[in-house]
Short mmCIF file of C-alpha atoms and ligand atoms in Angstrom, two decimals:
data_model
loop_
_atom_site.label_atom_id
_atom_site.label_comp_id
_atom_site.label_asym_id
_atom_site.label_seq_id
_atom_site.Cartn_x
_atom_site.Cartn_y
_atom_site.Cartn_z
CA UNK A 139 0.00 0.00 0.00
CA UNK A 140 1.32 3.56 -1.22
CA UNK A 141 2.28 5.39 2.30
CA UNK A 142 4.30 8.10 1.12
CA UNK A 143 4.37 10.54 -2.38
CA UNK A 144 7.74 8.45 -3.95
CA UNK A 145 6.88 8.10 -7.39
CA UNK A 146 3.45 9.87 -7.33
CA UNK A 147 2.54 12.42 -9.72
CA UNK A 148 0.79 15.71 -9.62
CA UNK A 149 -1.14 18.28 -11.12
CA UNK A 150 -2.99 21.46 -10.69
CA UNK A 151 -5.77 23.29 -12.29
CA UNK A 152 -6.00 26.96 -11.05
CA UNK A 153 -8.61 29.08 -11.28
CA UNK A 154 -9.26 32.99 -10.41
CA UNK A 155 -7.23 35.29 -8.82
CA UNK A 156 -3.49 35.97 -8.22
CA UNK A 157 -3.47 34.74 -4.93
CA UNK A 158 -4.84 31.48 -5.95
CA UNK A 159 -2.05 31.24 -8.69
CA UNK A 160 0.51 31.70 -5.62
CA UNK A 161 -1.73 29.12 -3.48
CA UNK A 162 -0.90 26.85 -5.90
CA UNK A 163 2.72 27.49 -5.94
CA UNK A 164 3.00 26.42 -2.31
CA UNK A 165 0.40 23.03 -2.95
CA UNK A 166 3.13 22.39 -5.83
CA UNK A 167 5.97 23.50 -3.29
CA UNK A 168 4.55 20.76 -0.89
CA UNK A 169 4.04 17.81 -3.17
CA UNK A 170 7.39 18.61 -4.41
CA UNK A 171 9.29 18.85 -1.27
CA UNK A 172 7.79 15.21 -0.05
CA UNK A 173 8.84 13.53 -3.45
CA UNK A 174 5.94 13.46 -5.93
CA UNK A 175 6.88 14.63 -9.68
CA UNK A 176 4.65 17.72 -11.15
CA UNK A 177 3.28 16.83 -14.58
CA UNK A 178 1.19 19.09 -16.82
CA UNK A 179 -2.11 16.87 -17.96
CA UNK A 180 -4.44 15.24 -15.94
CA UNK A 181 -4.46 11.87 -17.71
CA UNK A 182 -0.44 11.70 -16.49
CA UNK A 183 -1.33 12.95 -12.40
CA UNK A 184 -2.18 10.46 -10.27
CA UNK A 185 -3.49 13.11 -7.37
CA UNK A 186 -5.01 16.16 -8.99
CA UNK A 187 -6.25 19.69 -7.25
CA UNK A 188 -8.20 22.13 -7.57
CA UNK A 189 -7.78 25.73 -6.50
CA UNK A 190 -11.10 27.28 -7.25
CA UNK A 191 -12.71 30.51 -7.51
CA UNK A 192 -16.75 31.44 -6.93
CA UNK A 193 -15.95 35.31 -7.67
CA UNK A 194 -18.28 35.05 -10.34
CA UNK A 195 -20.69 32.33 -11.80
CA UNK A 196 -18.86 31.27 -14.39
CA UNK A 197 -15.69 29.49 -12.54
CA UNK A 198 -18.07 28.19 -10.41
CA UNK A 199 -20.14 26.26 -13.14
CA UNK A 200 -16.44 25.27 -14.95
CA UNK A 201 -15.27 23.61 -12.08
CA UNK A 202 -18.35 21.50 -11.34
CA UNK A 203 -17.77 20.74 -14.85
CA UNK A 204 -14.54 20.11 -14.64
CA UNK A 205 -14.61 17.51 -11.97
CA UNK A 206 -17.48 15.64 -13.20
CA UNK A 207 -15.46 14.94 -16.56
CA UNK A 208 -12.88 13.71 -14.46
CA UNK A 209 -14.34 10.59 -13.69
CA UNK A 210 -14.10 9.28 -17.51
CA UNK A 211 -10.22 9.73 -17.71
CA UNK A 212 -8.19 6.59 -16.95
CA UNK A 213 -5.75 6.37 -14.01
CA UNK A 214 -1.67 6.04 -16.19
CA UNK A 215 -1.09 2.15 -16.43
CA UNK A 216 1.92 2.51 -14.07
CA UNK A 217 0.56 4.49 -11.22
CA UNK A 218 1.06 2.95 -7.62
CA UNK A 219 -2.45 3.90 -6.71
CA UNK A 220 -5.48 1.78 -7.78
CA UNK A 221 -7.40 5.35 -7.68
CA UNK A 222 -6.71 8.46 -9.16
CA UNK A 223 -7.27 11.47 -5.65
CA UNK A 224 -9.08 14.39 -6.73
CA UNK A 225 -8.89 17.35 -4.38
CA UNK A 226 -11.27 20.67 -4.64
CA UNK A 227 -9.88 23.70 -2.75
CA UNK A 228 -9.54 27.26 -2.16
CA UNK A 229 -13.01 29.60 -2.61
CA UNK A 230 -15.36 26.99 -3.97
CA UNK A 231 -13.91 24.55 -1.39
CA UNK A 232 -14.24 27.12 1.56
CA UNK A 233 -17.67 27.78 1.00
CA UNK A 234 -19.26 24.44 -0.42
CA UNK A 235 -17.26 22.01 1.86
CA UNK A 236 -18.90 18.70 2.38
CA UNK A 237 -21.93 19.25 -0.63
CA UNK A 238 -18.97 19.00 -2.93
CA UNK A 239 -18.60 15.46 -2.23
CA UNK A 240 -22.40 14.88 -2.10
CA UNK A 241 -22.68 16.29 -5.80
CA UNK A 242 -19.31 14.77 -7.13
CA UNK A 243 -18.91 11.41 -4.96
CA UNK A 244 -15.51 10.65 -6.66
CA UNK A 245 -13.97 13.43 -5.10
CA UNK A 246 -11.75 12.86 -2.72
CA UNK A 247 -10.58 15.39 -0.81
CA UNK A 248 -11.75 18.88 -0.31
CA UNK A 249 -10.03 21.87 2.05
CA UNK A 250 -10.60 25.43 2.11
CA UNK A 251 -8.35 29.11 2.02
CA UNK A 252 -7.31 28.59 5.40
CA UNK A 253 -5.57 24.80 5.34
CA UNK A 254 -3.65 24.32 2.44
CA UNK A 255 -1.11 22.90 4.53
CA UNK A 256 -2.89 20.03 5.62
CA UNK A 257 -3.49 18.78 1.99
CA UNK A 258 -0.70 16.10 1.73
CA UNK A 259 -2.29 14.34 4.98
CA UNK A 260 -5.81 14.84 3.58
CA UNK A 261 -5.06 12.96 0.42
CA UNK A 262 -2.49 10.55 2.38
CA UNK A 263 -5.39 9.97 4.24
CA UNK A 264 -7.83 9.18 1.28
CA UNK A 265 -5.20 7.23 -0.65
CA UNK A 266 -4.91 4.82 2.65
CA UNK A 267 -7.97 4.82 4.02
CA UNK A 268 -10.82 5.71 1.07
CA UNK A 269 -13.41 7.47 1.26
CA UNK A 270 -14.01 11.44 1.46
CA UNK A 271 -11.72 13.46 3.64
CA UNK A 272 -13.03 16.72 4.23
CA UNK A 273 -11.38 19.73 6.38
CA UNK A 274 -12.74 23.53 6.14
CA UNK A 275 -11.40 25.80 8.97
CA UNK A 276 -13.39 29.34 9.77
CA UNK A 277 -10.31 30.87 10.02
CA UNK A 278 -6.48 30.65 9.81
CA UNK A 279 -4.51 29.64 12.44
CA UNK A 280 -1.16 31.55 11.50
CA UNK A 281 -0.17 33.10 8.25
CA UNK A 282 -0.32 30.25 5.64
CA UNK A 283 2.51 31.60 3.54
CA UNK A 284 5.04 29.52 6.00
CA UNK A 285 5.03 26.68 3.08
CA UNK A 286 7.49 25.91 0.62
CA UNK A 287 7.05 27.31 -2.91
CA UNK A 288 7.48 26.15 -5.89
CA UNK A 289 7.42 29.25 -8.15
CA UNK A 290 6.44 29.81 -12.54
CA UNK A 291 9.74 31.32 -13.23
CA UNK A 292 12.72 31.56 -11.42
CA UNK A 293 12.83 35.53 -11.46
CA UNK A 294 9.56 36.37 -10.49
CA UNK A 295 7.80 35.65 -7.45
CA UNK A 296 4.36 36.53 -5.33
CA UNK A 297 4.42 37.40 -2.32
CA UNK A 298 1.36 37.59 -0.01
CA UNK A 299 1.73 40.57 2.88
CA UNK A 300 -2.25 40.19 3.83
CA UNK A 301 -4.32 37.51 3.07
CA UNK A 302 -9.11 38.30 3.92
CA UNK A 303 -10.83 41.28 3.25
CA UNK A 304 -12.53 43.44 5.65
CA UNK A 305 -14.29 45.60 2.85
CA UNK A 306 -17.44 44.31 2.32
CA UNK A 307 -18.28 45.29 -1.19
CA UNK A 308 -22.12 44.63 -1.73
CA UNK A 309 -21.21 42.34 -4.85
CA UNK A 310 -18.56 40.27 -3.44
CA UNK A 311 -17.96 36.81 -1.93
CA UNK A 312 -14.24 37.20 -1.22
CA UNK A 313 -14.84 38.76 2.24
CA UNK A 314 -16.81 35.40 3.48
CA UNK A 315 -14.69 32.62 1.75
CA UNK A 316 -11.35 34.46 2.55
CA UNK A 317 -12.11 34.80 6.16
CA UNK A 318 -10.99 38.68 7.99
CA UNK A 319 -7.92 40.50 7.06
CA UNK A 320 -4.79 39.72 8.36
CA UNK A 321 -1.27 40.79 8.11
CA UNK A 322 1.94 38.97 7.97
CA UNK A 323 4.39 40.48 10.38
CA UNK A 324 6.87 42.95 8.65
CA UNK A 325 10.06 40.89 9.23
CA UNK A 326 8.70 37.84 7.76
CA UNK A 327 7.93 39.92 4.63
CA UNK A 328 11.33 41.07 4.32
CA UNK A 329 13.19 37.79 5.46
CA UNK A 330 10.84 36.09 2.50
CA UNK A 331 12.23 38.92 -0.22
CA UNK A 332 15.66 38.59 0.74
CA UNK A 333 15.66 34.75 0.21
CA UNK A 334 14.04 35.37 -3.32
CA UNK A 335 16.48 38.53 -4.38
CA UNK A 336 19.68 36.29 -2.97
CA UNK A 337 18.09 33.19 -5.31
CA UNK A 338 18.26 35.51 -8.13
CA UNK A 339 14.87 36.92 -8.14
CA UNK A 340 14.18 40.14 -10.17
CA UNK A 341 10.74 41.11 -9.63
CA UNK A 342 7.90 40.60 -6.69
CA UNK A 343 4.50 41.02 -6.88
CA UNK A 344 3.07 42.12 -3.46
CA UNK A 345 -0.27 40.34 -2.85
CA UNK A 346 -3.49 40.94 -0.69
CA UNK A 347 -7.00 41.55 -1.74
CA UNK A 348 -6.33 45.41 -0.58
CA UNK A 349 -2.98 45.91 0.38
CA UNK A 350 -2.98 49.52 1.37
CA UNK A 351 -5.01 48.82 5.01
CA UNK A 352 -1.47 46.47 5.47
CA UNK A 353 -0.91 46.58 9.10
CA UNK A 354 -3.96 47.94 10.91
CA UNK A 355 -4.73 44.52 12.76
CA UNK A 356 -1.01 44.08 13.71
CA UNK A 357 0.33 47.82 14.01
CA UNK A 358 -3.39 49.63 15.01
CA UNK A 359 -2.39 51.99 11.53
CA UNK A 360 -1.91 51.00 7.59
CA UNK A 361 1.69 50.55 7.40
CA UNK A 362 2.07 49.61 3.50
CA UNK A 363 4.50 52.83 2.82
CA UNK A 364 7.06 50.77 5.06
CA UNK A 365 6.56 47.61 3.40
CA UNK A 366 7.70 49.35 0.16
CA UNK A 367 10.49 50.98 2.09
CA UNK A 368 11.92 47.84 3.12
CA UNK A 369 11.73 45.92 -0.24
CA UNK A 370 13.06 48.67 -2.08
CA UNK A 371 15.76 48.47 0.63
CA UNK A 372 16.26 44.29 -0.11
CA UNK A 373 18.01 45.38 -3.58
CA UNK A 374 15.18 44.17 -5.33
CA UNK A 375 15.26 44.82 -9.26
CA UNK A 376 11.18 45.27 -9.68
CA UNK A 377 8.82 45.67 -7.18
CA UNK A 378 4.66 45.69 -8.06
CA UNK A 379 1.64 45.19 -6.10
CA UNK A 380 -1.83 44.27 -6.23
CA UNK A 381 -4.87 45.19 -5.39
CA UNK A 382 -5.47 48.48 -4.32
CA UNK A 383 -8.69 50.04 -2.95
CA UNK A 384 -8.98 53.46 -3.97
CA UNK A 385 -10.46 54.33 -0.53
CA UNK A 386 -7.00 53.50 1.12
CA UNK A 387 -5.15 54.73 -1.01
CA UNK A 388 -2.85 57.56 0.65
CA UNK A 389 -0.55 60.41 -0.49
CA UNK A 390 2.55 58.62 1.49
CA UNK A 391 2.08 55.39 -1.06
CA UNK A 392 1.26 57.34 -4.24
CA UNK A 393 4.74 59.87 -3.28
CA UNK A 394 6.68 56.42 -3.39
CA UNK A 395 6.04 55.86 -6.90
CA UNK A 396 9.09 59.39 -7.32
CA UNK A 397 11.12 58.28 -4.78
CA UNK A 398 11.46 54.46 -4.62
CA UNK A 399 14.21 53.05 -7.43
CA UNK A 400 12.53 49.65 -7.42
CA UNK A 401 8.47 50.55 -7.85
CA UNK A 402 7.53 50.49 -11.25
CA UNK A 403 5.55 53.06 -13.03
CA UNK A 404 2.32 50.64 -12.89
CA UNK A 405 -0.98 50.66 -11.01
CA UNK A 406 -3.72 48.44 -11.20
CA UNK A 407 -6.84 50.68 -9.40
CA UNK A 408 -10.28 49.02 -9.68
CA UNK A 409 -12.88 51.61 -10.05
CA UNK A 410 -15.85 49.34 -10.89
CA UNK A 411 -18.33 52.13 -10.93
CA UNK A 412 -18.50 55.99 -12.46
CA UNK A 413 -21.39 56.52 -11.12
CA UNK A 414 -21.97 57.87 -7.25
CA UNK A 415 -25.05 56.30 -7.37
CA UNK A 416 -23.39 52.91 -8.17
CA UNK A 417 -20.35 53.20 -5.82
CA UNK A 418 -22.89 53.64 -2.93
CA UNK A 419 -25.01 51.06 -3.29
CA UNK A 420 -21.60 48.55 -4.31
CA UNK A 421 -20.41 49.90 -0.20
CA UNK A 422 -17.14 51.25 -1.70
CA UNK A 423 -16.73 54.22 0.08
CA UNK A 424 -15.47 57.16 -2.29
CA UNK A 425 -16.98 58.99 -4.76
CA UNK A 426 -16.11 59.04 -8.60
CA UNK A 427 -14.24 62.53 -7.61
CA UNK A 428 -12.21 61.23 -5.00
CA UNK A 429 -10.82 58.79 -7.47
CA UNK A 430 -9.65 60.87 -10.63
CA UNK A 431 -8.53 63.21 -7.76
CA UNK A 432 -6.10 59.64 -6.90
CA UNK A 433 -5.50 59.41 -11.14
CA UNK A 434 -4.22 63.40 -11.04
CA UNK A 435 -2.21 62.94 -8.36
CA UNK A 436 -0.57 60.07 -9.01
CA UNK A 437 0.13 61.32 -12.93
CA UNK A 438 1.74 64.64 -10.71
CA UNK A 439 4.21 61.81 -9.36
CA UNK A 440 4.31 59.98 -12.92
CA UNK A 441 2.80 61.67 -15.73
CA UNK A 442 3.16 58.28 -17.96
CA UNK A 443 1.78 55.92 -15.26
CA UNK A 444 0.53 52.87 -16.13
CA UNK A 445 -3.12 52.68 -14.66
CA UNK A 446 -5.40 49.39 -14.77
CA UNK A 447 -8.60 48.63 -13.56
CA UNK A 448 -11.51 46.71 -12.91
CA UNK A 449 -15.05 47.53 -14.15
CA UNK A 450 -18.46 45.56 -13.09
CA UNK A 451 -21.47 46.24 -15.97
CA UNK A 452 -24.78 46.15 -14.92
CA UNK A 453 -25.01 46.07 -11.59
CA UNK A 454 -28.64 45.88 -9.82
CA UNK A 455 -30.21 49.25 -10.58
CA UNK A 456 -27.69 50.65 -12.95
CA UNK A 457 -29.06 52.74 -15.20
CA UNK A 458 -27.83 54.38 -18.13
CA UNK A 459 -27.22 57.43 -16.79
CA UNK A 460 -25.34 55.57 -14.45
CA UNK A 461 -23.40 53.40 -17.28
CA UNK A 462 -22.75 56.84 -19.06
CA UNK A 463 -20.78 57.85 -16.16
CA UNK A 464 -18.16 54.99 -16.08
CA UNK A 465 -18.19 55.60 -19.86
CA UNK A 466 -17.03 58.59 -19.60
CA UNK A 467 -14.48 57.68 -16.63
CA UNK A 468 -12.79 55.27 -18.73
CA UNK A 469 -12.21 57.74 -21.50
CA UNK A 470 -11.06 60.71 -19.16
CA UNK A 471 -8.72 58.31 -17.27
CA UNK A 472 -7.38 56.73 -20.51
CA UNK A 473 -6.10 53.33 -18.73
CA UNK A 474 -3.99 50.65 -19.97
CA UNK A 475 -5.91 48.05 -19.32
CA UNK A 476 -9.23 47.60 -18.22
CA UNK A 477 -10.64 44.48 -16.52
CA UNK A 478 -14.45 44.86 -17.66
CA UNK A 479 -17.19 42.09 -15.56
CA UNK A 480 -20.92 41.24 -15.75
CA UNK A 481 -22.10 41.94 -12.76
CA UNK A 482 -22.63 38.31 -11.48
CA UNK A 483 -24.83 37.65 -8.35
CA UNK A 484 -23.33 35.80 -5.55
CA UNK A 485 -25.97 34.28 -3.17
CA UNK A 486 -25.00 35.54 0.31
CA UNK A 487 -24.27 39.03 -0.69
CA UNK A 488 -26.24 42.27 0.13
CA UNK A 489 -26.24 42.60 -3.63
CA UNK A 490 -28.06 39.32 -4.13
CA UNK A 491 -31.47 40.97 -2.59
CA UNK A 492 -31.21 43.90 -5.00
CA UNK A 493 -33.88 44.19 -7.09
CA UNK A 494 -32.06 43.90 -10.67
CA UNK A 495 -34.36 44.74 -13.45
CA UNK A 496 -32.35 45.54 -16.42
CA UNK A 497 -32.46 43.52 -19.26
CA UNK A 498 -29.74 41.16 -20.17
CA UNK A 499 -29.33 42.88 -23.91
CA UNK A 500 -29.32 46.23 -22.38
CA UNK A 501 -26.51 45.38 -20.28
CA UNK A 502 -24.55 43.48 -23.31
CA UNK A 503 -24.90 46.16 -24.96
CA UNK A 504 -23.44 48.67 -22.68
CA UNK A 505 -20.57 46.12 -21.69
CA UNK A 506 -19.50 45.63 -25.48
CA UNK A 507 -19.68 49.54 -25.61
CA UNK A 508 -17.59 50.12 -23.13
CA UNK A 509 -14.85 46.92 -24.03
CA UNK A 510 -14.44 49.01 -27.62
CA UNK A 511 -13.79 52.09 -25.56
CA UNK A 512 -11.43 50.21 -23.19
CA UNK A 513 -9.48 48.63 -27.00
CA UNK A 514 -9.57 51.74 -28.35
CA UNK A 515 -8.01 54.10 -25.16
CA UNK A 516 -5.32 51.37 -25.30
CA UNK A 517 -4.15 51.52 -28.22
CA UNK A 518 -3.89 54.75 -27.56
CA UNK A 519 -1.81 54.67 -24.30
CA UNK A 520 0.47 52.44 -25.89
CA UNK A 521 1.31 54.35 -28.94
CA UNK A 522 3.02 57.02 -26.58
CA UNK A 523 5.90 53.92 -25.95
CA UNK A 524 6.90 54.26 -30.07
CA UNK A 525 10.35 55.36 -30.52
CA UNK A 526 11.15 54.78 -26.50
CA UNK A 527 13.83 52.01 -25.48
CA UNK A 528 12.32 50.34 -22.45
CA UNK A 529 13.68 47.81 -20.24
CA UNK A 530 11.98 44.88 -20.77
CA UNK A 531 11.82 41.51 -18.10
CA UNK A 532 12.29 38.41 -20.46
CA UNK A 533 9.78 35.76 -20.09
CA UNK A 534 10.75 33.74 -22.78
CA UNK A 535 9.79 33.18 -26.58
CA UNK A 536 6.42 34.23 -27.30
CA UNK A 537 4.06 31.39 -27.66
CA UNK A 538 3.69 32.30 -30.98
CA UNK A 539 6.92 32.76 -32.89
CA UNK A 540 9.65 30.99 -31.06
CA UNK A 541 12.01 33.56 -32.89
CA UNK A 542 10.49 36.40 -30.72
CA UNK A 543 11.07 37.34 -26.96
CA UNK A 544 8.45 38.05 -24.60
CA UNK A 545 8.50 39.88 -21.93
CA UNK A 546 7.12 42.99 -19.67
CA UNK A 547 7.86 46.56 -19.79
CA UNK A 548 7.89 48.90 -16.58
CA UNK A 549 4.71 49.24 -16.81
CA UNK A 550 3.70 45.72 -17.35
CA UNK A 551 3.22 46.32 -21.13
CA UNK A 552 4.06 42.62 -23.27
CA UNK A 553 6.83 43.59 -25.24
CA UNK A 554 7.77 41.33 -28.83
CA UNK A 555 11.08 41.24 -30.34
CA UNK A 556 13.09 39.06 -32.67
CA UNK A 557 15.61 36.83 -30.18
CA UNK A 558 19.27 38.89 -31.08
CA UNK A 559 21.70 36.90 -33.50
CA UNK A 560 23.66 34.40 -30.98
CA UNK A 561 21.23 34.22 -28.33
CA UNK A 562 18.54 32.12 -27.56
CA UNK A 563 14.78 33.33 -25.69
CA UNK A 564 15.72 30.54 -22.97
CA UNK A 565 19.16 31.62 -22.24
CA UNK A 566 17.60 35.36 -21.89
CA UNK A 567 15.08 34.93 -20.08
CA UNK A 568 15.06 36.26 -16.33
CA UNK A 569 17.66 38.92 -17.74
CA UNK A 570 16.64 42.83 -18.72
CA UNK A 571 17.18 43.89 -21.94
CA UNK A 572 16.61 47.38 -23.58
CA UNK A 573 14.14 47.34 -26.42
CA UNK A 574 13.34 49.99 -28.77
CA UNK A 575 9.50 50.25 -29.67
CA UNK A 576 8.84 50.05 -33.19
CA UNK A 577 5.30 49.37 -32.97
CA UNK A 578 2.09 49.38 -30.67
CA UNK A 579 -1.02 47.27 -30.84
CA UNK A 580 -3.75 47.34 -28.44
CA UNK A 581 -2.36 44.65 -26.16
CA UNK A 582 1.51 44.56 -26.63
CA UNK A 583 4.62 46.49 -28.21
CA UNK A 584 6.40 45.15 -30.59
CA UNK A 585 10.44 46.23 -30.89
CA UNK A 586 14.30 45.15 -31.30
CA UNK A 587 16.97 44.36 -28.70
CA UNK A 588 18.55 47.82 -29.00
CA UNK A 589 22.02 46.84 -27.26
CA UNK A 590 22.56 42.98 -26.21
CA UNK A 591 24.13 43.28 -22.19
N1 LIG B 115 -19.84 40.08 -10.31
C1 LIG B 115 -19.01 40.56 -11.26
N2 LIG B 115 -17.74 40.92 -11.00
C2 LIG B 115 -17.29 40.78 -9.73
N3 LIG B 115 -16.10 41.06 -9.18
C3 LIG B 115 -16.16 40.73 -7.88
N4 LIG B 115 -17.37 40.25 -7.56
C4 LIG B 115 -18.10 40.28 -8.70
C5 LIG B 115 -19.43 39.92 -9.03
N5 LIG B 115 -20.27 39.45 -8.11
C6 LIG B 115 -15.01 41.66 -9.93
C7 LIG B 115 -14.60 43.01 -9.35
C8 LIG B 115 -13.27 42.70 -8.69
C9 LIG B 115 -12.74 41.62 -9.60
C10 LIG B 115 -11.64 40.80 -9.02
O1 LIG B 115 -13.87 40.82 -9.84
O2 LIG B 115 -14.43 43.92 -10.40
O3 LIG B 115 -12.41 43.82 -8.64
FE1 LIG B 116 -14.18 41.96 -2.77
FE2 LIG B 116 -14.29 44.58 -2.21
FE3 LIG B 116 -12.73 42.95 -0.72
FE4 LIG B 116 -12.05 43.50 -3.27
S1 LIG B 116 -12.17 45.01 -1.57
S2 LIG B 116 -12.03 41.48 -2.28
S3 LIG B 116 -14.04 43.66 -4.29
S4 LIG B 116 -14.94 42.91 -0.85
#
């Protein structure tokens, strides 16, 4: 009988958010570190997991879907189990618990967002004993960020200073399947980004589902400003961070994007309303003025900012007054990118009881509007990078021409250009190399290496 992971194999199938992505880093980190092999398709995995997301209706109905079709896929002839374990966890997990092994019954496992660490003995567990093993916590014991990782790329790495939400945004599940914010201790941040900038690492990601209230359940006052500080201070090359809620948003962070040599000139800011109206009834606490009074000042820091955001069409009671008003947001604030949404209701939300009588076509129509708007503004913003060099993090080749490297401006643009004479995309990538912009398109910039380091 199998008692250990020796010659087991793995996969993953993520879903949602970055913080899932990262979740699944440390799942792969564990497997990893107790001797099972990562593969990429399901049909070679003998366990496989899923890290799910119920932000909107969609995932949801994919992963029911998804683990229903498992059942038809054959277990590899050489696998030491007689079984193949499937594990459901993260959001869907969290907030379903033991009705997702009612409705799927050959799923194994499931665990939530606050025990990923006790996966390996929940599917030890099934692979020894049967049956379901089930384990959803209310809340997290200790910061869950303790695990081993096993990261995408060896340059790049997420790193999680707050994991819950305390926000409350009438739409959203997050703040009930994430559990109550809470910070990770300062020190522990930094230790974290000096192991990753020692292995080599160029850029970090700072994660939490609002990281600008970091530090008011450990420090009694938002300390994020110092959590810049003190990466910038690690060495690191590239520094980012996301999300950001435009109520928290302070002068002290937005006066770091002058002064701190590692932030890059990129911000992704969800509005997902113009319209006062909206914003009020969504419980997000500012007012359409209060945020392109954050856009001015933060262009008065960095007139070429990249800014990003997220946009939710039609939800309950929007009108079109209303929808004109995030319209015309979008085309003052002139963003790079624009996350655009249906509004999708969530049982268990205040916005769930709203009475939501606009037709479906009505609010198709307004959300393909506004996604030609949101093409159309940035193509736009990127056509001010022609002629510029830019520094550009390699990735790799680009999926589609192996002759080209891919990779990410400053400001988180995808840049193309043709791999220099000599060099290969592998043997670049992880290094930053200076591209001169020949060309913009709505979603990337296409150049040449300008002078190979
Ligand atoms: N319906 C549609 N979009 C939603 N989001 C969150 N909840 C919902 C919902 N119920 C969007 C918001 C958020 C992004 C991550 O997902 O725009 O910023
Ligand atoms: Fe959801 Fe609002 Fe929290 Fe973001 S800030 S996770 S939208 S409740």
């Amino acid at each position: 009988m199998q008692s250990s992971f020796t010659n087991l194999t793995f996969c993953i199938r993520t879903f949602g958010c970055q913080m899932n992505k990262h979740d699944s880093e440390r799942i792969a980190g564990m497997f990893e570190g107790l001797g099972a092999l990562q593969v990429d398709t399901i049909e070679e995995a003998d366990i496989v997991a899923f890290m799910t997301c119920c932000v909107r209706e969609a995932a949801d109905t994919r992963l029911y879907g998804q683990v229903a079709s498992l059942k038809n896929v054959p277990l590899r002839t050489d696998s030491p189990l007689r079984k193949r374990i499937v594990a459901v966890g993260g959001c869907i997990g969290q907030r379903d618990g033991e009705k997702l092994t009612k409705e799927l019954d050959h799923l194994d496992v499931v665990f939530g967002t606050h025990n990923l660490g006790s996966l390996p003995h929940l599917v030890m567990a099934a692979i020894e004993e049967g049956g379901h093993h089930v384990e959803v916590l209310d809340a997290a014991s200790s910061f869950p960020t303790e695990l081993p990782t096993s990261r995408e790329h060896d340059w790049a790495a997420w790193l999680p200073i707050t994991i819950g939400c305390n926000n409350f945004c009438s739409y959203c599940i997050v703040p009930y399947v994430r559990g109550r914010e809470k910070s990770r201790p300062l020190e522990d941040i930094v230790a974290e980004a000096e192991r990753y900038v020692a292995a080599g690492v160029k850029e970090i990601t700072l994660l939490g589902q609002n990281v600008n209230s970091y530090g008011r359940d450990l420090y009694g006052a938002p300390r994020f400003a110092q959590v810049l500080d003190a990466l910038d201070g690690t060495g690191i090359e590239r520094l980012r961070f996301a999300t950001s809620h435009p109520k928290d948003l302070t002068d002290e962070v937005i006066g770091k994007f002058a002064t701190l040599r590692s932030l890059m000139p990129a911000l992704h800011l969800p509005v997902q309303s113009g319209s006062d109206a909206v914003l009020a009834a969504m419980n997000r606490r500012y007012t359409r003025a209060h945020y392109l009074e954050l856009v001015r000042k933060l262009r008065d820091v960095v007139p070429d900012i990249a800014l990003s955001t997220d946009i939710i069409v039609g939800f309950p009671g929007e009108t079109a007054k209303d929808f004109e008003n995030t319209y015309r947001l979008v085309d003052e604030v002139g963003y790079h990118q624009v996350f655009t949404f249906i509004y999708s209701k969530r049982e268990g939300t205040p916005a769930a009881s709203m009475e939501d009588t606009t037709p479906r076509e009505t609010i198709q129509e307004r959300f393909d509007r506004l996604v030609d708007l949101v093409q159309a503004r940035a193509f736009e913003a990127n056509q001010a990078d022609v002629g510029a060099i830019v520094e550009v993090l390699v990735e790799g080749a680009s999926k589609r021409d192996a002759g080209l490297l891919a990779g990410k401006s400053p400001k988180n643009q995808t840049v193309h250009a043709p791999v220099p004479v000599g060099k290969t995309a592998s043997e670049l990538a992880g290094t930053i190399v200076p591209v001169r912009i020949n060309e913009a398109k709505t979603w990337y910039l296409a150049g040449e290496v300008v002078n190979d380091r």
